[in-house]
Short mmCIF file of C-alpha atoms in Angstrom, two decimals:
data_model
loop_
_atom_site.label_atom_id
_atom_site.label_comp_id
_atom_site.label_asym_id
_atom_site.label_seq_id
_atom_site.Cartn_x
_atom_site.Cartn_y
_atom_site.Cartn_z
CA UNK A 1 -7.01 -9.38 11.37
CA UNK A 2 -6.37 -11.25 8.12
CA UNK A 3 -2.71 -12.26 7.87
CA UNK A 4 -1.30 -12.57 4.36
CA UNK A 5 1.73 -14.80 3.84
CA UNK A 6 3.66 -14.43 0.59
CA UNK A 7 6.04 -16.97 -0.84
CA UNK A 8 8.75 -17.26 -1.79
CA UNK A 9 10.64 -14.46 -0.08
CA UNK A 10 12.89 -14.04 -3.11
CA UNK A 11 12.56 -15.30 -6.65
CA UNK A 12 15.64 -15.37 -8.91
CA UNK A 13 14.81 -15.59 -12.60
CA UNK A 14 16.07 -14.44 -15.98
CA UNK A 15 14.36 -12.14 -18.47
CA UNK A 16 12.03 -14.11 -20.71
CA UNK A 17 11.09 -16.61 -18.00
CA UNK A 18 7.81 -16.69 -16.08
CA UNK A 19 7.37 -15.77 -12.42
CA UNK A 20 4.67 -16.99 -10.04
CA UNK A 21 4.05 -15.41 -6.67
CA UNK A 22 1.86 -16.88 -3.97
CA UNK A 23 -0.26 -15.10 -1.37
CA UNK A 24 -2.07 -17.14 1.27
CA UNK A 25 -4.62 -15.60 3.63
CA UNK A 26 -5.28 -16.71 7.22
CA UNK A 27 -9.02 -16.61 6.47
CA UNK A 28 -11.14 -16.29 3.38
CA UNK A 29 -10.92 -12.97 1.55
CA UNK A 30 -14.57 -12.23 0.79
CA UNK A 31 -15.52 -11.26 -2.75
CA UNK A 32 -11.87 -11.73 -3.72
CA UNK A 33 -10.97 -8.25 -2.52
CA UNK A 34 -7.30 -9.00 -3.10
CA UNK A 35 -4.85 -6.70 -4.86
CA UNK A 36 -1.27 -6.98 -6.08
CA UNK A 37 1.21 -4.12 -6.19
CA UNK A 38 4.62 -3.71 -7.75
CA UNK A 39 7.22 -1.59 -5.96
CA UNK A 40 10.54 -0.57 -7.45
CA UNK A 41 13.41 0.65 -5.29
CA UNK A 42 12.78 4.15 -4.00
CA UNK A 43 9.30 4.36 -5.48
CA UNK A 44 5.76 4.12 -4.23
CA UNK A 45 3.84 0.91 -4.91
CA UNK A 46 1.86 0.68 -8.14
CA UNK A 47 -1.46 -1.15 -8.42
CA UNK A 48 -1.28 -4.10 -10.80
CA UNK A 49 -4.27 -6.35 -10.04
CA UNK A 50 -7.49 -5.85 -8.07
CA UNK A 51 -10.42 -8.13 -7.37
CA UNK A 52 -7.88 -10.98 -7.50
CA UNK A 53 -7.84 -11.07 -11.31
CA UNK A 54 -8.63 -7.68 -12.87
CA UNK A 55 -5.73 -5.73 -14.30
CA UNK A 56 -5.43 -2.07 -13.39
CA UNK A 57 -5.34 0.56 -16.12
CA UNK A 58 -2.27 0.27 -18.31
CA UNK A 59 -1.06 -3.06 -16.94
CA UNK A 60 -0.03 -5.42 -19.74
CA UNK A 61 -1.64 -8.82 -20.14
CA UNK A 62 1.63 -10.49 -19.17
CA UNK A 63 0.40 -9.95 -15.59
CA UNK A 64 -2.26 -12.45 -14.51
CA UNK A 65 -3.92 -12.74 -11.13
CA UNK A 66 -5.80 -15.84 -10.04
CA UNK A 67 -7.29 -17.40 -6.97
CA UNK A 68 -10.11 -17.19 -4.49
CA UNK A 69 -10.84 -17.76 -0.83
CA UNK A 70 -7.46 -18.06 0.86
CA UNK A 71 -5.08 -18.83 -2.02
CA UNK A 72 -4.05 -16.32 -4.65
CA UNK A 73 -1.30 -16.13 -7.25
CA UNK A 74 0.23 -13.53 -9.50
CA UNK A 75 1.97 -14.74 -12.65
CA UNK A 76 4.17 -12.63 -14.87
CA UNK A 77 4.96 -14.22 -18.22
CA UNK A 78 7.91 -13.30 -20.46
CA UNK A 79 9.76 -11.31 -17.81
CA UNK A 80 11.17 -8.00 -18.94
CA UNK A 81 14.00 -6.10 -17.22
CA UNK A 82 11.56 -3.54 -15.75
CA UNK A 83 9.60 -6.31 -13.98
CA UNK A 84 12.34 -6.94 -11.43
CA UNK A 85 10.96 -5.39 -8.26
CA UNK A 86 9.13 -6.29 -5.05
CA UNK A 87 5.55 -7.55 -5.26
CA UNK A 88 3.02 -7.12 -2.47
CA UNK A 89 -0.44 -8.58 -2.02
CA UNK A 90 -3.14 -6.82 0.00
CA UNK A 91 -6.64 -7.59 1.17
CA UNK A 92 -9.02 -4.64 1.28
CA UNK A 93 -12.24 -6.22 2.51
CA UNK A 94 -11.55 -6.35 6.23
CA UNK A 95 -10.01 -3.58 8.35
CA UNK A 96 -7.09 -3.46 9.02
CA UNK A 97 -6.33 -3.69 5.30
CA UNK A 98 -3.29 -5.90 5.58
CA UNK A 99 -0.42 -6.52 3.20
CA UNK A 100 1.80 -9.54 2.76
CA UNK A 101 5.48 -9.15 3.57
CA UNK A 102 6.41 -8.94 -0.11
CA UNK A 103 8.31 -11.10 -2.59
CA UNK A 104 11.45 -9.76 -4.23
CA UNK A 105 11.93 -10.68 -7.88
CA UNK A 106 15.62 -10.46 -8.73
CA UNK A 107 17.64 -11.06 -11.85
CA UNK A 108 19.42 -14.41 -11.86
CA UNK B 1 -4.87 12.33 -10.26
CA UNK B 2 -1.85 13.37 -8.23
CA UNK B 3 -1.10 13.04 -4.54
CA UNK B 4 1.69 15.31 -3.33
CA UNK B 5 3.03 14.79 0.16
CA UNK B 6 4.97 17.08 2.46
CA UNK B 7 8.71 16.75 2.79
CA UNK B 8 11.02 14.59 4.89
CA UNK B 9 11.38 15.34 8.57
CA UNK B 10 13.68 14.38 11.44
CA UNK B 11 11.96 14.17 14.82
CA UNK B 12 13.02 13.50 18.39
CA UNK B 13 11.64 10.52 20.32
CA UNK B 14 8.45 11.47 22.16
CA UNK B 15 7.52 14.21 19.72
CA UNK B 16 4.81 14.26 17.04
CA UNK B 17 4.83 14.58 13.28
CA UNK B 18 2.13 15.68 10.86
CA UNK B 19 2.31 14.68 7.20
CA UNK B 20 0.11 16.22 4.53
CA UNK B 21 -1.16 14.80 1.26
CA UNK B 22 -2.63 17.20 -1.29
CA UNK B 23 -4.84 15.68 -3.95
CA UNK B 24 -5.51 17.12 -7.36
CA UNK B 25 -7.22 16.06 -10.53
CA UNK B 26 -10.38 14.43 -9.24
CA UNK B 27 -13.23 14.75 -6.77
CA UNK B 28 -11.71 14.70 -3.28
CA UNK B 29 -14.49 14.14 -0.81
CA UNK B 30 -15.91 10.86 -2.04
CA UNK B 31 -12.65 8.91 -2.05
CA UNK B 32 -10.84 7.30 0.85
CA UNK B 33 -7.39 8.55 1.74
CA UNK B 34 -5.29 5.90 3.42
CA UNK B 35 -1.96 6.08 5.17
CA UNK B 36 0.53 3.26 4.73
CA UNK B 37 4.02 3.11 6.15
CA UNK B 38 7.12 1.16 5.23
CA UNK B 39 10.02 0.79 7.66
CA UNK B 40 13.48 0.37 6.11
CA UNK B 41 13.70 -2.97 4.32
CA UNK B 42 10.24 -3.98 5.51
CA UNK B 43 6.79 -4.51 4.06
CA UNK B 44 3.81 -2.20 3.84
CA UNK B 45 1.62 -1.49 6.87
CA UNK B 46 -1.81 0.17 6.71
CA UNK B 47 -2.26 2.72 9.49
CA UNK B 48 -5.72 4.07 8.82
CA UNK B 49 -7.82 6.11 6.45
CA UNK B 50 -10.63 8.60 6.03
CA UNK B 51 -13.36 9.38 3.52
CA UNK B 52 -13.63 13.17 3.73
CA UNK B 53 -17.36 13.36 3.02
CA UNK B 54 -18.04 11.00 5.94
CA UNK B 55 -15.45 12.60 8.16
CA UNK B 56 -14.96 9.67 10.54
CA UNK B 57 -11.52 8.05 10.31
CA UNK B 58 -10.81 4.34 10.57
CA UNK B 59 -7.61 3.43 12.39
CA UNK B 60 -5.59 0.26 12.53
CA UNK B 61 -5.69 -1.09 16.06
CA UNK B 62 -1.90 -0.99 16.29
CA UNK B 63 -1.95 2.76 15.91
CA UNK B 64 -5.14 3.55 17.83
CA UNK B 65 -4.47 6.30 20.33
CA UNK B 66 -1.32 7.49 18.60
CA UNK B 67 -2.50 8.40 15.12
CA UNK B 68 -4.91 11.09 14.00
CA UNK B 69 -6.11 11.25 10.40
CA UNK B 70 -8.24 14.07 9.07
CA UNK B 71 -8.97 15.91 5.86
CA UNK B 72 -9.65 19.46 4.75
CA UNK B 73 -12.18 19.39 1.93
CA UNK B 74 -11.64 23.07 1.15
CA UNK B 75 -8.02 22.46 0.15
CA UNK B 76 -8.26 18.81 -0.92
CA UNK B 77 -5.64 17.79 1.62
CA UNK B 78 -5.47 14.80 3.93
CA UNK B 79 -3.33 14.74 7.05
CA UNK B 80 -1.79 12.08 9.27
CA UNK B 81 -0.38 12.95 12.67
CA UNK B 82 1.58 10.39 14.68
CA UNK B 83 2.44 11.14 18.28
CA UNK B 84 4.78 9.71 20.94
CA UNK B 85 7.31 8.91 18.25
CA UNK B 86 9.89 6.21 18.84
CA UNK B 87 12.80 4.95 16.77
CA UNK B 88 10.64 2.13 15.37
CA UNK B 89 8.46 4.77 13.68
CA UNK B 90 11.30 5.63 11.32
CA UNK B 91 9.76 4.83 7.95
CA UNK B 92 8.49 6.16 4.66
CA UNK B 93 4.87 7.21 5.06
CA UNK B 94 2.61 7.06 2.01
CA UNK B 95 -0.86 8.36 1.39
CA UNK B 96 -2.90 6.32 -1.06
CA UNK B 97 -6.32 6.87 -2.57
CA UNK B 98 -9.07 4.31 -2.89
CA UNK B 99 -12.79 4.09 -3.26
CA UNK B 100 -14.55 2.72 -0.19
CA UNK B 101 -13.53 -0.94 0.05
CA UNK B 102 -11.32 -0.55 -2.97
CA UNK B 103 -7.70 -1.11 -3.95
CA UNK B 104 -5.20 1.71 -3.54
CA UNK B 105 -5.03 3.08 -7.06
CA UNK B 106 -3.02 6.27 -6.59
CA UNK B 107 -0.13 6.83 -4.21
CA UNK B 108 1.78 9.83 -3.02
CA UNK B 109 5.53 9.96 -3.46
CA UNK B 110 6.18 9.07 0.17
CA UNK B 111 7.53 11.07 3.12
CA UNK B 112 10.55 9.85 5.06
CA UNK B 113 10.18 10.38 8.79
CA UNK B 114 13.32 9.72 10.79
CA UNK B 115 13.08 9.47 14.57
CA UNK B 116 16.44 10.05 16.17
CA UNK B 117 17.69 11.48 19.49
#
């Protein structure tokens, strides 16, 4: 199975700053079938990015996904208060469709 | 599109639980319905999924033999049954829709399953 390792575990930033999350895969994710999700406390995850770099419907352009092969990043520019949440990456090319362990973005 | 799951349950160790996920607002049979769980304070874990028009489920190896996923096309409902429950199965269970080999674009609200003596 493809193991996804996210870093850092926690990111402490202030509104207005930029956040960068890393997701590293144990083997290449073919066709960049890599997604990012945002999860707020007590809520279901929400799809942000698919295909490594395509934004889902309604996701603002402050959210940018990049990467290929085994290394992927999600960048959020100009952090807003509602962005503070947990972010998960997922590969959906190879069953089991694994997730990273998540990165918590907290207010500094 | 809306996915509405059944309510929270408390189960005894060794018993089984069946969670439902009713879909509305779009064609049911051609999408995949996945089950993902999240233990308290932990990450997301894919358990398996099914595309109703194909009928054959795909299970994560970790859950093989303990999980059964099926779907009723007539009611637009997907089901996940987990047997031989243990305390480590205490988690929120989500259903999530995708196209085949696609990201999970719609999620149910989650169902808390608590396994306790």
